[in-house]
């Protein structure tokens, strides 16, 4: 695996592959890598000639400075894991490299998508995501981009970004990887105590409850049972439990078998905010 820290360095290297018309696959991450990231790298390896990963904790997508300051950083372990997974190229830019001083940040017309769910609870978050992903895409110029369903709304935002920028990059959404308990793997899980990690599995159980009962119990009733279960199991706050159309993320209040429904959750346990989702049919 070759590591680059500068745009010039990675560009010179990738140019050779571009000229040979090799398929470049790309996995952007913020590090603190786990099995979810590894599955993206493996998917990328299976669908590309060259696998590029980047690690950059992007300051512009954090609406909470404390969350940014406490974001886990495990770079030595990450490099080892990527090497063992067979990643070809790792891009490790500095903030100065990605965000040159005096450069004006672009604003993206994301519309409805950034007014709901994560967009509502983390103002400016998706603008920051688009700013960094657009910059990284211009540098790596991949053919294929691999992202996780765990961040479902983010996948939809990136799909919108690709549309807004007339990009030909093909977005491939990979399934959520979970711990044996069902808890979705997340870099933030390391901030959970053993007890809270075990309590947090209620999120997945609640998602499964929704899947099992969507056609037999009214959505409002399912939602209030899920809320009660989360709060009873140690969650301090619930930002949302939302039943939405999986294609548009518009809310669904009454289920019809023709609907393609996704349920999405964001909730906080002991200052650790977790998100997860499940497609119900
Ligand atoms: P992050 O490092 O959290 O920015 O995530 C980088 C990429 O990994 C994003 O596309 C995430 O959706 C994806 N990812 C994070 N957790 C998981 C997971 N448990 N399963 C699959 N993909 C994931």
PDB file of C-alpha atoms and ligand atoms in Angstrom:
ATOM      1  CA  UNK A   1       0.000   0.000   0.000  1.00  0.00           C
ATOM      2  CA  UNK A   2       1.301   3.436  -0.947  1.00  0.00           C
ATOM      3  CA  UNK A   3       0.523   6.413   1.281  1.00  0.00           C
ATOM      4  CA  UNK A   4       0.243   9.953  -0.103  1.00  0.00           C
ATOM      5  CA  UNK A   5      -0.142  13.130   1.910  1.00  0.00           C
ATOM      6  CA  UNK A   6      -0.200  15.645  -0.924  1.00  0.00           C
ATOM      7  CA  UNK A   7      -2.602  16.194  -3.812  1.00  0.00           C
ATOM      8  CA  UNK A   8       0.320  16.437  -6.224  1.00  0.00           C
ATOM      9  CA  UNK A   9       1.741  13.101  -5.052  1.00  0.00           C
ATOM     10  CA  UNK A  10      -1.488  11.100  -5.370  1.00  0.00           C
ATOM     11  CA  UNK A  11      -2.343  12.754  -8.683  1.00  0.00           C
ATOM     12  CA  UNK A  12       0.986  11.880 -10.276  1.00  0.00           C
ATOM     13  CA  UNK A  13       0.560   8.300  -9.146  1.00  0.00           C
ATOM     14  CA  UNK A  14      -3.087   7.907 -10.235  1.00  0.00           C
ATOM     15  CA  UNK A  15      -2.475   9.515 -13.637  1.00  0.00           C
ATOM     16  CA  UNK A  16      -0.612   6.404 -14.734  1.00  0.00           C
ATOM     17  CA  UNK A  17      -3.671   4.239 -13.922  1.00  0.00           C
ATOM     18  CA  UNK A  18      -6.056   6.706 -15.564  1.00  0.00           C
ATOM     19  CA  UNK A  19      -4.021   6.589 -18.773  1.00  0.00           C
ATOM     20  CA  UNK A  20      -4.192   2.789 -18.703  1.00  0.00           C
ATOM     21  CA  UNK A  21      -7.987   3.130 -18.299  1.00  0.00           C
ATOM     22  CA  UNK A  22      -7.967   1.181 -15.036  1.00  0.00           C
ATOM     23  CA  UNK A  23     -11.116   1.324 -12.914  1.00  0.00           C
ATOM     24  CA  UNK A  24     -10.362   3.386  -9.813  1.00  0.00           C
ATOM     25  CA  UNK A  25     -12.538   2.639  -6.763  1.00  0.00           C
ATOM     26  CA  UNK A  26     -12.634   4.991  -3.820  1.00  0.00           C
ATOM     27  CA  UNK A  27     -13.607   4.717  -0.135  1.00  0.00           C
ATOM     28  CA  UNK A  28     -13.574   8.032   1.786  1.00  0.00           C
ATOM     29  CA  UNK A  29     -13.411   7.693   5.588  1.00  0.00           C
ATOM     30  CA  UNK A  30     -12.663   9.633   8.740  1.00  0.00           C
ATOM     31  CA  UNK A  31     -10.525   6.836  10.192  1.00  0.00           C
ATOM     32  CA  UNK A  32     -10.920   4.897  13.462  1.00  0.00           C
ATOM     33  CA  UNK A  33     -11.526   2.045  11.045  1.00  0.00           C
ATOM     34  CA  UNK A  34     -13.645  -0.991  11.866  1.00  0.00           C
ATOM     35  CA  UNK A  35     -15.243  -3.945  10.087  1.00  0.00           C
ATOM     36  CA  UNK A  36     -17.763  -1.626   8.356  1.00  0.00           C
ATOM     37  CA  UNK A  37     -14.948   0.261   6.639  1.00  0.00           C
ATOM     38  CA  UNK A  38     -13.180  -3.021   5.851  1.00  0.00           C
ATOM     39  CA  UNK A  39     -16.308  -4.287   4.061  1.00  0.00           C
ATOM     40  CA  UNK A  40     -16.276  -1.138   1.887  1.00  0.00           C
ATOM     41  CA  UNK A  41     -12.615  -1.725   1.008  1.00  0.00           C
ATOM     42  CA  UNK A  42     -13.376  -5.373   0.184  1.00  0.00           C
ATOM     43  CA  UNK A  43     -16.347  -4.364  -1.979  1.00  0.00           C
ATOM     44  CA  UNK A  44     -14.143  -1.796  -3.693  1.00  0.00           C
ATOM     45  CA  UNK A  45     -11.393  -4.357  -4.316  1.00  0.00           C
ATOM     46  CA  UNK A  46     -13.902  -6.730  -5.882  1.00  0.00           C
ATOM     47  CA  UNK A  47     -15.230  -4.039  -8.208  1.00  0.00           C
ATOM     48  CA  UNK A  48     -12.186  -1.974  -9.198  1.00  0.00           C
ATOM     49  CA  UNK A  49      -8.645  -2.350 -10.567  1.00  0.00           C
ATOM     50  CA  UNK A  50      -7.229   0.006  -7.957  1.00  0.00           C
ATOM     51  CA  UNK A  51      -8.586   0.660  -4.441  1.00  0.00           C
ATOM     52  CA  UNK A  52      -8.032   4.108  -2.959  1.00  0.00           C
ATOM     53  CA  UNK A  53      -9.001   4.953   0.622  1.00  0.00           C
ATOM     54  CA  UNK A  54      -8.707   8.324   2.327  1.00  0.00           C
ATOM     55  CA  UNK A  55      -8.651   9.196   6.002  1.00  0.00           C
ATOM     56  CA  UNK A  56      -9.495  12.768   6.896  1.00  0.00           C
ATOM     57  CA  UNK A  57     -11.450  13.984   9.908  1.00  0.00           C
ATOM     58  CA  UNK A  58     -13.328  16.740   8.130  1.00  0.00           C
ATOM     59  CA  UNK A  59     -13.793  19.808  10.354  1.00  0.00           C
ATOM     60  CA  UNK A  60     -16.500  21.391   8.179  1.00  0.00           C
ATOM     61  CA  UNK A  61     -19.003  18.576   8.776  1.00  0.00           C
ATOM     62  CA  UNK A  62     -18.933  18.813  12.585  1.00  0.00           C
ATOM     63  CA  UNK A  63     -21.618  21.100  13.928  1.00  0.00           C
ATOM     64  CA  UNK A  64     -20.372  20.318  17.452  1.00  0.00           C
ATOM     65  CA  UNK A  65     -16.749  21.316  18.221  1.00  0.00           C
ATOM     66  CA  UNK A  66     -16.684  18.891  21.150  1.00  0.00           C
ATOM     67  CA  UNK A  67     -17.586  15.988  18.854  1.00  0.00           C
ATOM     68  CA  UNK A  68     -14.768  17.019  16.471  1.00  0.00           C
ATOM     69  CA  UNK A  69     -12.234  17.347  19.330  1.00  0.00           C
ATOM     70  CA  UNK A  70     -13.194  13.920  20.681  1.00  0.00           C
ATOM     71  CA  UNK A  71     -13.420  12.104  17.356  1.00  0.00           C
ATOM     72  CA  UNK A  72     -11.351   8.907  17.799  1.00  0.00           C
ATOM     73  CA  UNK A  73      -8.005   8.865  15.960  1.00  0.00           C
ATOM     74  CA  UNK A  74      -6.190   5.531  15.576  1.00  0.00           C
ATOM     75  CA  UNK A  75      -4.024   6.169  12.536  1.00  0.00           C
ATOM     76  CA  UNK A  76      -1.331   3.502  13.134  1.00  0.00           C
ATOM     77  CA  UNK A  77      -3.974   0.788  13.602  1.00  0.00           C
ATOM     78  CA  UNK A  78      -5.898   2.097  10.576  1.00  0.00           C
ATOM     79  CA  UNK A  79      -2.836   1.870   8.320  1.00  0.00           C
ATOM     80  CA  UNK A  80      -2.191  -1.692   9.493  1.00  0.00           C
ATOM     81  CA  UNK A  81      -5.832  -2.704   8.893  1.00  0.00           C
ATOM     82  CA  UNK A  82      -5.880  -1.173   5.398  1.00  0.00           C
ATOM     83  CA  UNK A  83      -2.602  -2.882   4.571  1.00  0.00           C
ATOM     84  CA  UNK A  84      -3.970  -6.250   5.764  1.00  0.00           C
ATOM     85  CA  UNK A  85      -7.193  -5.726   3.754  1.00  0.00           C
ATOM     86  CA  UNK A  86      -5.179  -5.149   0.596  1.00  0.00           C
ATOM     87  CA  UNK A  87      -5.953  -1.476   0.024  1.00  0.00           C
ATOM     88  CA  UNK A  88      -3.678  -0.138  -2.739  1.00  0.00           C
ATOM     89  CA  UNK A  89      -3.502   3.584  -1.996  1.00  0.00           C
ATOM     90  CA  UNK A  90      -4.123   5.602   1.170  1.00  0.00           C
ATOM     91  CA  UNK A  91      -4.582   9.352   0.905  1.00  0.00           C
ATOM     92  CA  UNK A  92      -3.886  11.187   4.184  1.00  0.00           C
ATOM     93  CA  UNK A  93      -4.226  14.891   3.445  1.00  0.00           C
ATOM     94  CA  UNK A  94      -3.769  17.659   5.993  1.00  0.00           C
ATOM     95  CA  UNK A  95      -6.510  20.235   6.565  1.00  0.00           C
ATOM     96  CA  UNK A  96      -4.299  22.862   4.876  1.00  0.00           C
ATOM     97  CA  UNK A  97      -3.967  20.627   1.805  1.00  0.00           C
ATOM     98  CA  UNK A  98      -7.734  20.141   1.450  1.00  0.00           C
ATOM     99  CA  UNK A  99      -8.850  23.586   2.595  1.00  0.00           C
ATOM    100  CA  UNK A 100      -6.307  26.160   1.396  1.00  0.00           C
ATOM    101  CA  UNK A 101      -6.530  29.448   3.296  1.00  0.00           C
ATOM    102  CA  UNK A 102      -8.738  32.182   1.781  1.00  0.00           C
ATOM    103  CA  UNK A 103     -10.644  29.702  -0.357  1.00  0.00           C
ATOM    104  CA  UNK A 104     -14.387  30.341  -0.282  1.00  0.00           C
ATOM    105  CA  UNK A 105     -16.483  27.300   0.644  1.00  0.00           C
ATOM    106  CA  UNK A 106     -19.040  26.335  -1.955  1.00  0.00           C
ATOM    107  CA  UNK A 107     -22.710  26.038  -1.057  1.00  0.00           C
ATOM    108  CA  UNK A 108     -24.760  23.121  -2.403  1.00  0.00           C
ATOM    109  CA  UNK A 109     -28.472  23.219  -3.204  1.00  0.00           C
ATOM    110  CA  UNK A 110     -29.487  20.059  -1.387  1.00  0.00           C
ATOM    111  CA  UNK A 111     -33.096  21.193  -0.880  1.00  0.00           C
ATOM    112  CA  UNK A 112     -35.460  19.072   1.244  1.00  0.00           C
ATOM    113  CA  UNK A 113     -32.733  16.488   1.965  1.00  0.00           C
ATOM    114  CA  UNK A 114     -30.813  18.779   4.287  1.00  0.00           C
ATOM    115  CA  UNK A 115     -33.864  20.041   6.154  1.00  0.00           C
ATOM    116  CA  UNK A 116     -34.783  16.670   7.655  1.00  0.00           C
ATOM    117  CA  UNK A 117     -33.358  14.055  10.054  1.00  0.00           C
ATOM    118  CA  UNK A 118     -29.546  14.520  10.286  1.00  0.00           C
ATOM    119  CA  UNK A 119     -29.877  17.788   8.348  1.00  0.00           C
ATOM    120  CA  UNK A 120     -32.308  19.125  10.929  1.00  0.00           C
ATOM    121  CA  UNK A 121     -30.404  17.966  14.009  1.00  0.00           C
ATOM    122  CA  UNK A 122     -26.914  18.737  12.659  1.00  0.00           C
ATOM    123  CA  UNK A 123     -27.245  22.079  10.860  1.00  0.00           C
ATOM    124  CA  UNK A 124     -24.564  22.543   8.213  1.00  0.00           C
ATOM    125  CA  UNK A 125     -23.429  18.910   8.480  1.00  0.00           C
ATOM    126  CA  UNK A 126     -24.308  17.906   4.928  1.00  0.00           C
ATOM    127  CA  UNK A 127     -22.837  21.098   3.444  1.00  0.00           C
ATOM    128  CA  UNK A 128     -19.564  20.081   5.140  1.00  0.00           C
ATOM    129  CA  UNK A 129     -19.887  16.515   3.849  1.00  0.00           C
ATOM    130  CA  UNK A 130     -20.405  17.814   0.306  1.00  0.00           C
ATOM    131  CA  UNK A 131     -17.515  20.259   0.594  1.00  0.00           C
ATOM    132  CA  UNK A 132     -15.059  17.539   1.544  1.00  0.00           C
ATOM    133  CA  UNK A 133     -16.407  14.788  -0.728  1.00  0.00           C
ATOM    134  CA  UNK A 134     -16.481  17.092  -3.750  1.00  0.00           C
ATOM    135  CA  UNK A 135     -12.867  18.135  -3.100  1.00  0.00           C
ATOM    136  CA  UNK A 136     -11.773  14.527  -2.612  1.00  0.00           C
ATOM    137  CA  UNK A 137     -13.599  13.389  -5.764  1.00  0.00           C
ATOM    138  CA  UNK A 138     -11.863  16.108  -7.793  1.00  0.00           C
ATOM    139  CA  UNK A 139      -8.511  14.832  -6.502  1.00  0.00           C
ATOM    140  CA  UNK A 140      -9.028  11.053  -6.728  1.00  0.00           C
ATOM    141  CA  UNK A 141     -11.290  11.181  -9.818  1.00  0.00           C
ATOM    142  CA  UNK A 142     -12.587   7.661  -9.160  1.00  0.00           C
ATOM    143  CA  UNK A 143     -14.941   5.704 -11.401  1.00  0.00           C
ATOM    144  CA  UNK A 144     -16.696   4.142  -8.427  1.00  0.00           C
ATOM    145  CA  UNK A 145     -17.435   5.470  -4.968  1.00  0.00           C
ATOM    146  CA  UNK A 146     -18.237   3.088  -2.102  1.00  0.00           C
ATOM    147  CA  UNK A 147     -20.300   4.252   0.874  1.00  0.00           C
ATOM    148  CA  UNK A 148     -22.205   2.551   3.703  1.00  0.00           C
ATOM    149  CA  UNK A 149     -25.968   2.227   4.093  1.00  0.00           C
ATOM    150  CA  UNK A 150     -25.383   2.914   7.800  1.00  0.00           C
ATOM    151  CA  UNK A 151     -25.319   6.601   6.767  1.00  0.00           C
ATOM    152  CA  UNK A 152     -28.351   6.300   4.501  1.00  0.00           C
ATOM    153  CA  UNK A 153     -29.178  10.003   4.285  1.00  0.00           C
ATOM    154  CA  UNK A 154     -25.509  10.764   3.567  1.00  0.00           C
ATOM    155  CA  UNK A 155     -25.666   8.335   0.616  1.00  0.00           C
ATOM    156  CA  UNK A 156     -28.695  10.222  -0.705  1.00  0.00           C
ATOM    157  CA  UNK A 157     -26.920  13.554  -0.231  1.00  0.00           C
ATOM    158  CA  UNK A 158     -23.873  12.291  -2.140  1.00  0.00           C
ATOM    159  CA  UNK A 159     -26.101  10.972  -4.886  1.00  0.00           C
ATOM    160  CA  UNK A 160     -27.599  14.505  -5.102  1.00  0.00           C
ATOM    161  CA  UNK A 161     -24.078  16.006  -5.101  1.00  0.00           C
ATOM    162  CA  UNK A 162     -23.096  13.779  -8.034  1.00  0.00           C
ATOM    163  CA  UNK A 163     -26.217  14.956  -9.861  1.00  0.00           C
ATOM    164  CA  UNK A 164     -25.538  18.658  -9.054  1.00  0.00           C
ATOM    165  CA  UNK A 165     -21.949  18.389 -10.280  1.00  0.00           C
ATOM    166  CA  UNK A 166     -22.861  16.363 -13.416  1.00  0.00           C
ATOM    167  CA  UNK A 167     -20.509  13.674 -12.183  1.00  0.00           C
ATOM    168  CA  UNK A 168     -20.169  10.297 -13.882  1.00  0.00           C
ATOM    169  CA  UNK A 169     -18.961   8.634 -10.655  1.00  0.00           C
ATOM    170  CA  UNK A 170     -20.986   5.524  -9.857  1.00  0.00           C
ATOM    171  CA  UNK A 171     -22.098   5.414  -6.200  1.00  0.00           C
ATOM    172  CA  UNK A 172     -22.222   1.918  -4.719  1.00  0.00           C
ATOM    173  CA  UNK A 173     -24.046   1.610  -1.387  1.00  0.00           C
ATOM    174  CA  UNK A 174     -22.796  -1.273   0.769  1.00  0.00           C
ATOM    175  CA  UNK A 175     -24.796  -3.023   3.529  1.00  0.00           C
ATOM    176  CA  UNK A 176     -24.412  -2.039   7.185  1.00  0.00           C
ATOM    177  CA  UNK A 177     -21.963  -4.224   9.110  1.00  0.00           C
ATOM    178  CA  UNK A 178     -23.059  -5.012  12.661  1.00  0.00           C
ATOM    179  CA  UNK A 179     -21.534  -6.390  15.808  1.00  0.00           C
ATOM    180  CA  UNK A 180     -22.762  -9.859  16.761  1.00  0.00           C
ATOM    181  CA  UNK A 181     -25.262  -8.161  19.077  1.00  0.00           C
ATOM    182  CA  UNK A 182     -26.770  -6.282  16.127  1.00  0.00           C
ATOM    183  CA  UNK A 183     -25.299  -2.891  17.067  1.00  0.00           C
ATOM    184  CA  UNK A 184     -24.133  -1.159  13.890  1.00  0.00           C
ATOM    185  CA  UNK A 185     -20.353  -0.805  13.787  1.00  0.00           C
ATOM    186  CA  UNK A 186     -19.385   2.827  14.280  1.00  0.00           C
ATOM    187  CA  UNK A 187     -16.196   4.698  15.056  1.00  0.00           C
ATOM    188  CA  UNK A 188     -18.120   6.256  17.936  1.00  0.00           C
ATOM    189  CA  UNK A 189     -18.790   2.854  19.575  1.00  0.00           C
ATOM    190  CA  UNK A 190     -15.332   2.983  21.210  1.00  0.00           C
ATOM    191  CA  UNK A 191     -16.666   5.832  23.348  1.00  0.00           C
ATOM    192  CA  UNK A 192     -19.329   3.527  24.842  1.00  0.00           C
ATOM    193  CA  UNK A 193     -18.658   1.676  28.094  1.00  0.00           C
ATOM    194  CA  UNK A 194     -19.178  -2.088  27.947  1.00  0.00           C
ATOM    195  CA  UNK A 195     -22.542  -1.691  29.675  1.00  0.00           C
ATOM    196  CA  UNK A 196     -23.707   1.080  27.337  1.00  0.00           C
ATOM    197  CA  UNK A 197     -22.504  -0.858  24.295  1.00  0.00           C
ATOM    198  CA  UNK A 198     -24.721  -3.708  25.401  1.00  0.00           C
ATOM    199  CA  UNK A 199     -27.660  -1.363  26.147  1.00  0.00           C
ATOM    200  CA  UNK A 200     -27.244   0.273  22.730  1.00  0.00           C
ATOM    201  CA  UNK A 201     -28.204  -2.974  20.995  1.00  0.00           C
ATOM    202  CA  UNK A 202     -31.823  -1.958  21.713  1.00  0.00           C
ATOM    203  CA  UNK A 203     -31.565   0.234  18.585  1.00  0.00           C
ATOM    204  CA  UNK A 204     -31.291  -2.810  16.335  1.00  0.00           C
ATOM    205  CA  UNK A 205     -33.980  -4.657  18.281  1.00  0.00           C
ATOM    206  CA  UNK A 206     -36.275  -1.657  17.828  1.00  0.00           C
ATOM    207  CA  UNK A 207     -35.542  -1.595  14.075  1.00  0.00           C
ATOM    208  CA  UNK A 208     -36.355  -5.306  13.868  1.00  0.00           C
ATOM    209  CA  UNK A 209     -39.577  -4.734  15.823  1.00  0.00           C
ATOM    210  CA  UNK A 210     -40.565  -2.174  13.182  1.00  0.00           C
ATOM    211  CA  UNK A 211     -39.746  -4.621  10.374  1.00  0.00           C
ATOM    212  CA  UNK A 212     -41.793  -7.392  11.990  1.00  0.00           C
ATOM    213  CA  UNK A 213     -44.850  -5.229  12.693  1.00  0.00           C
ATOM    214  CA  UNK A 214     -44.987  -2.657   9.881  1.00  0.00           C
ATOM    215  CA  UNK A 215     -47.866  -4.439   8.143  1.00  0.00           C
ATOM    216  CA  UNK A 216     -49.844  -5.263  11.290  1.00  0.00           C
ATOM    217  CA  UNK A 217     -49.570  -2.280  13.692  1.00  0.00           C
ATOM    218  CA  UNK A 218     -50.109   1.438  12.890  1.00  0.00           C
ATOM    219  CA  UNK A 219     -46.822   3.332  12.428  1.00  0.00           C
ATOM    220  CA  UNK A 220     -47.555   5.723  15.315  1.00  0.00           C
ATOM    221  CA  UNK A 221     -47.945   2.810  17.710  1.00  0.00           C
ATOM    222  CA  UNK A 222     -44.739   1.141  16.503  1.00  0.00           C
ATOM    223  CA  UNK A 223     -42.911   4.426  16.911  1.00  0.00           C
ATOM    224  CA  UNK A 224     -44.078   5.006  20.479  1.00  0.00           C
ATOM    225  CA  UNK A 225     -43.161   1.428  21.481  1.00  0.00           C
ATOM    226  CA  UNK A 226     -39.684   1.905  19.935  1.00  0.00           C
ATOM    227  CA  UNK A 227     -39.260   5.226  21.772  1.00  0.00           C
ATOM    228  CA  UNK A 228     -40.310   3.721  25.087  1.00  0.00           C
ATOM    229  CA  UNK A 229     -37.929   0.762  24.617  1.00  0.00           C
ATOM    230  CA  UNK A 230     -34.955   3.039  23.859  1.00  0.00           C
ATOM    231  CA  UNK A 231     -35.616   5.310  26.826  1.00  0.00           C
ATOM    232  CA  UNK A 232     -36.167   2.342  29.165  1.00  0.00           C
ATOM    233  CA  UNK A 233     -32.852   0.834  28.042  1.00  0.00           C
ATOM    234  CA  UNK A 234     -30.663   3.792  28.936  1.00  0.00           C
ATOM    235  CA  UNK A 235     -30.951   6.197  25.998  1.00  0.00           C
ATOM    236  CA  UNK A 236     -31.037   9.770  27.263  1.00  0.00           C
ATOM    237  CA  UNK A 237     -32.448  11.481  24.181  1.00  0.00           C
ATOM    238  CA  UNK A 238     -33.981  10.445  20.881  1.00  0.00           C
ATOM    239  CA  UNK A 239     -33.566  12.946  18.047  1.00  0.00           C
ATOM    240  CA  UNK A 240     -35.833  11.002  15.728  1.00  0.00           C
ATOM    241  CA  UNK A 241     -37.432   7.694  14.902  1.00  0.00           C
ATOM    242  CA  UNK A 242     -38.648   8.288  11.363  1.00  0.00           C
ATOM    243  CA  UNK A 243     -40.570   6.135   8.919  1.00  0.00           C
ATOM    244  CA  UNK A 244     -39.850   7.402   5.417  1.00  0.00           C
ATOM    245  CA  UNK A 245     -40.081   6.531   1.767  1.00  0.00           C
ATOM    246  CA  UNK A 246     -36.698   4.922   1.018  1.00  0.00           C
ATOM    247  CA  UNK A 247     -36.406   6.701  -2.326  1.00  0.00           C
ATOM    248  CA  UNK A 248     -37.131  10.266  -1.233  1.00  0.00           C
ATOM    249  CA  UNK A 249     -37.006  10.245   2.585  1.00  0.00           C
ATOM    250  CA  UNK A 250     -40.448  11.855   2.721  1.00  0.00           C
ATOM    251  CA  UNK A 251     -42.250  10.807   5.933  1.00  0.00           C
ATOM    252  CA  UNK A 252     -44.762   7.974   5.814  1.00  0.00           C
ATOM    253  CA  UNK A 253     -47.579   7.966   8.358  1.00  0.00           C
ATOM    254  CA  UNK A 254     -49.659   5.034   7.115  1.00  0.00           C
ATOM    255  CA  UNK A 255     -48.161   1.899   5.611  1.00  0.00           C
ATOM    256  CA  UNK A 256     -49.196   0.426   2.292  1.00  0.00           C
ATOM    257  CA  UNK A 257     -47.579  -2.728   0.902  1.00  0.00           C
ATOM    258  CA  UNK A 258     -46.636  -0.733  -2.224  1.00  0.00           C
ATOM    259  CA  UNK A 259     -44.412   1.571  -0.135  1.00  0.00           C
ATOM    260  CA  UNK A 260     -40.668   1.041   0.098  1.00  0.00           C
ATOM    261  CA  UNK A 261     -40.225   2.030   3.737  1.00  0.00           C
ATOM    262  CA  UNK A 262     -37.070   2.779   5.681  1.00  0.00           C
ATOM    263  CA  UNK A 263     -36.979   3.470   9.397  1.00  0.00           C
ATOM    264  CA  UNK A 264     -34.172   5.675  10.677  1.00  0.00           C
ATOM    265  CA  UNK A 265     -33.087   6.341  14.259  1.00  0.00           C
ATOM    266  CA  UNK A 266     -30.777   8.858  15.917  1.00  0.00           C
ATOM    267  CA  UNK A 267     -30.431   8.637  19.690  1.00  0.00           C
ATOM    268  CA  UNK A 268     -27.897   9.498  22.359  1.00  0.00           C
ATOM    269  CA  UNK A 269     -26.656   7.337  25.205  1.00  0.00           C
ATOM    270  CA  UNK A 270     -24.202   8.912  27.688  1.00  0.00           C
ATOM    271  CA  UNK A 271     -23.217  11.676  25.245  1.00  0.00           C
ATOM    272  CA  UNK A 272     -22.601   9.224  22.393  1.00  0.00           C
ATOM    273  CA  UNK A 273     -24.953   9.898  19.494  1.00  0.00           C
ATOM    274  CA  UNK A 274     -25.706   6.812  17.410  1.00  0.00           C
ATOM    275  CA  UNK A 275     -27.579   6.476  14.117  1.00  0.00           C
ATOM    276  CA  UNK A 276     -28.926   3.407  12.374  1.00  0.00           C
ATOM    277  CA  UNK A 277     -31.600   2.417   9.874  1.00  0.00           C
ATOM    278  CA  UNK A 278     -33.341  -0.560   8.316  1.00  0.00           C
ATOM    279  CA  UNK A 279     -35.245  -0.971   5.082  1.00  0.00           C
ATOM    280  CA  UNK A 280     -38.504  -2.634   6.073  1.00  0.00           C
ATOM    281  CA  UNK A 281     -39.757  -4.244   2.875  1.00  0.00           C
TER     282      UNK A 281
HETATM  283  P1  LIG B   1     -16.890   7.453   8.460  1.00  0.00           P
HETATM  284  O1  LIG B   1     -15.455   7.086   8.661  1.00  0.00           O
HETATM  285  O2  LIG B   1     -17.745   7.278   9.665  1.00  0.00           O
HETATM  286  O3  LIG B   1     -17.051   8.782   7.785  1.00  0.00           O
HETATM  287  O4  LIG B   1     -17.462   6.390   7.425  1.00  0.00           O
HETATM  288  C1  LIG B   1     -16.838   6.164   6.197  1.00  0.00           C
HETATM  289  C2  LIG B   1     -17.716   5.264   5.374  1.00  0.00           C
HETATM  290  O5  LIG B   1     -17.911   4.033   6.072  1.00  0.00           O
HETATM  291  C3  LIG B   1     -19.116   5.858   5.133  1.00  0.00           C
HETATM  292  O6  LIG B   1     -19.496   5.584   3.802  1.00  0.00           O
HETATM  293  C4  LIG B   1     -19.969   5.098   6.118  1.00  0.00           C
HETATM  294  O7  LIG B   1     -21.318   4.989   5.739  1.00  0.00           O
HETATM  295  C5  LIG B   1     -19.292   3.733   6.108  1.00  0.00           C
HETATM  296  N1  LIG B   1     -19.628   2.982   7.321  1.00  0.00           N
HETATM  297  C6  LIG B   1     -19.544   3.404   8.602  1.00  0.00           C
HETATM  298  N2  LIG B   1     -20.010   2.454   9.439  1.00  0.00           N
HETATM  299  C7  LIG B   1     -20.408   1.415   8.655  1.00  0.00           C
HETATM  300  C8  LIG B   1     -20.976   0.135   8.927  1.00  0.00           C
HETATM  301  N3  LIG B   1     -21.240  -0.273  10.162  1.00  0.00           N
HETATM  302  N4  LIG B   1     -21.245  -0.675   7.880  1.00  0.00           N
HETATM  303  C9  LIG B   1     -20.989  -0.284   6.606  1.00  0.00           C
HETATM  304  N5  LIG B   1     -20.452   0.911   6.288  1.00  0.00           N
HETATM  305  C10 LIG B   1     -20.161   1.752   7.296  1.00  0.00           C
END
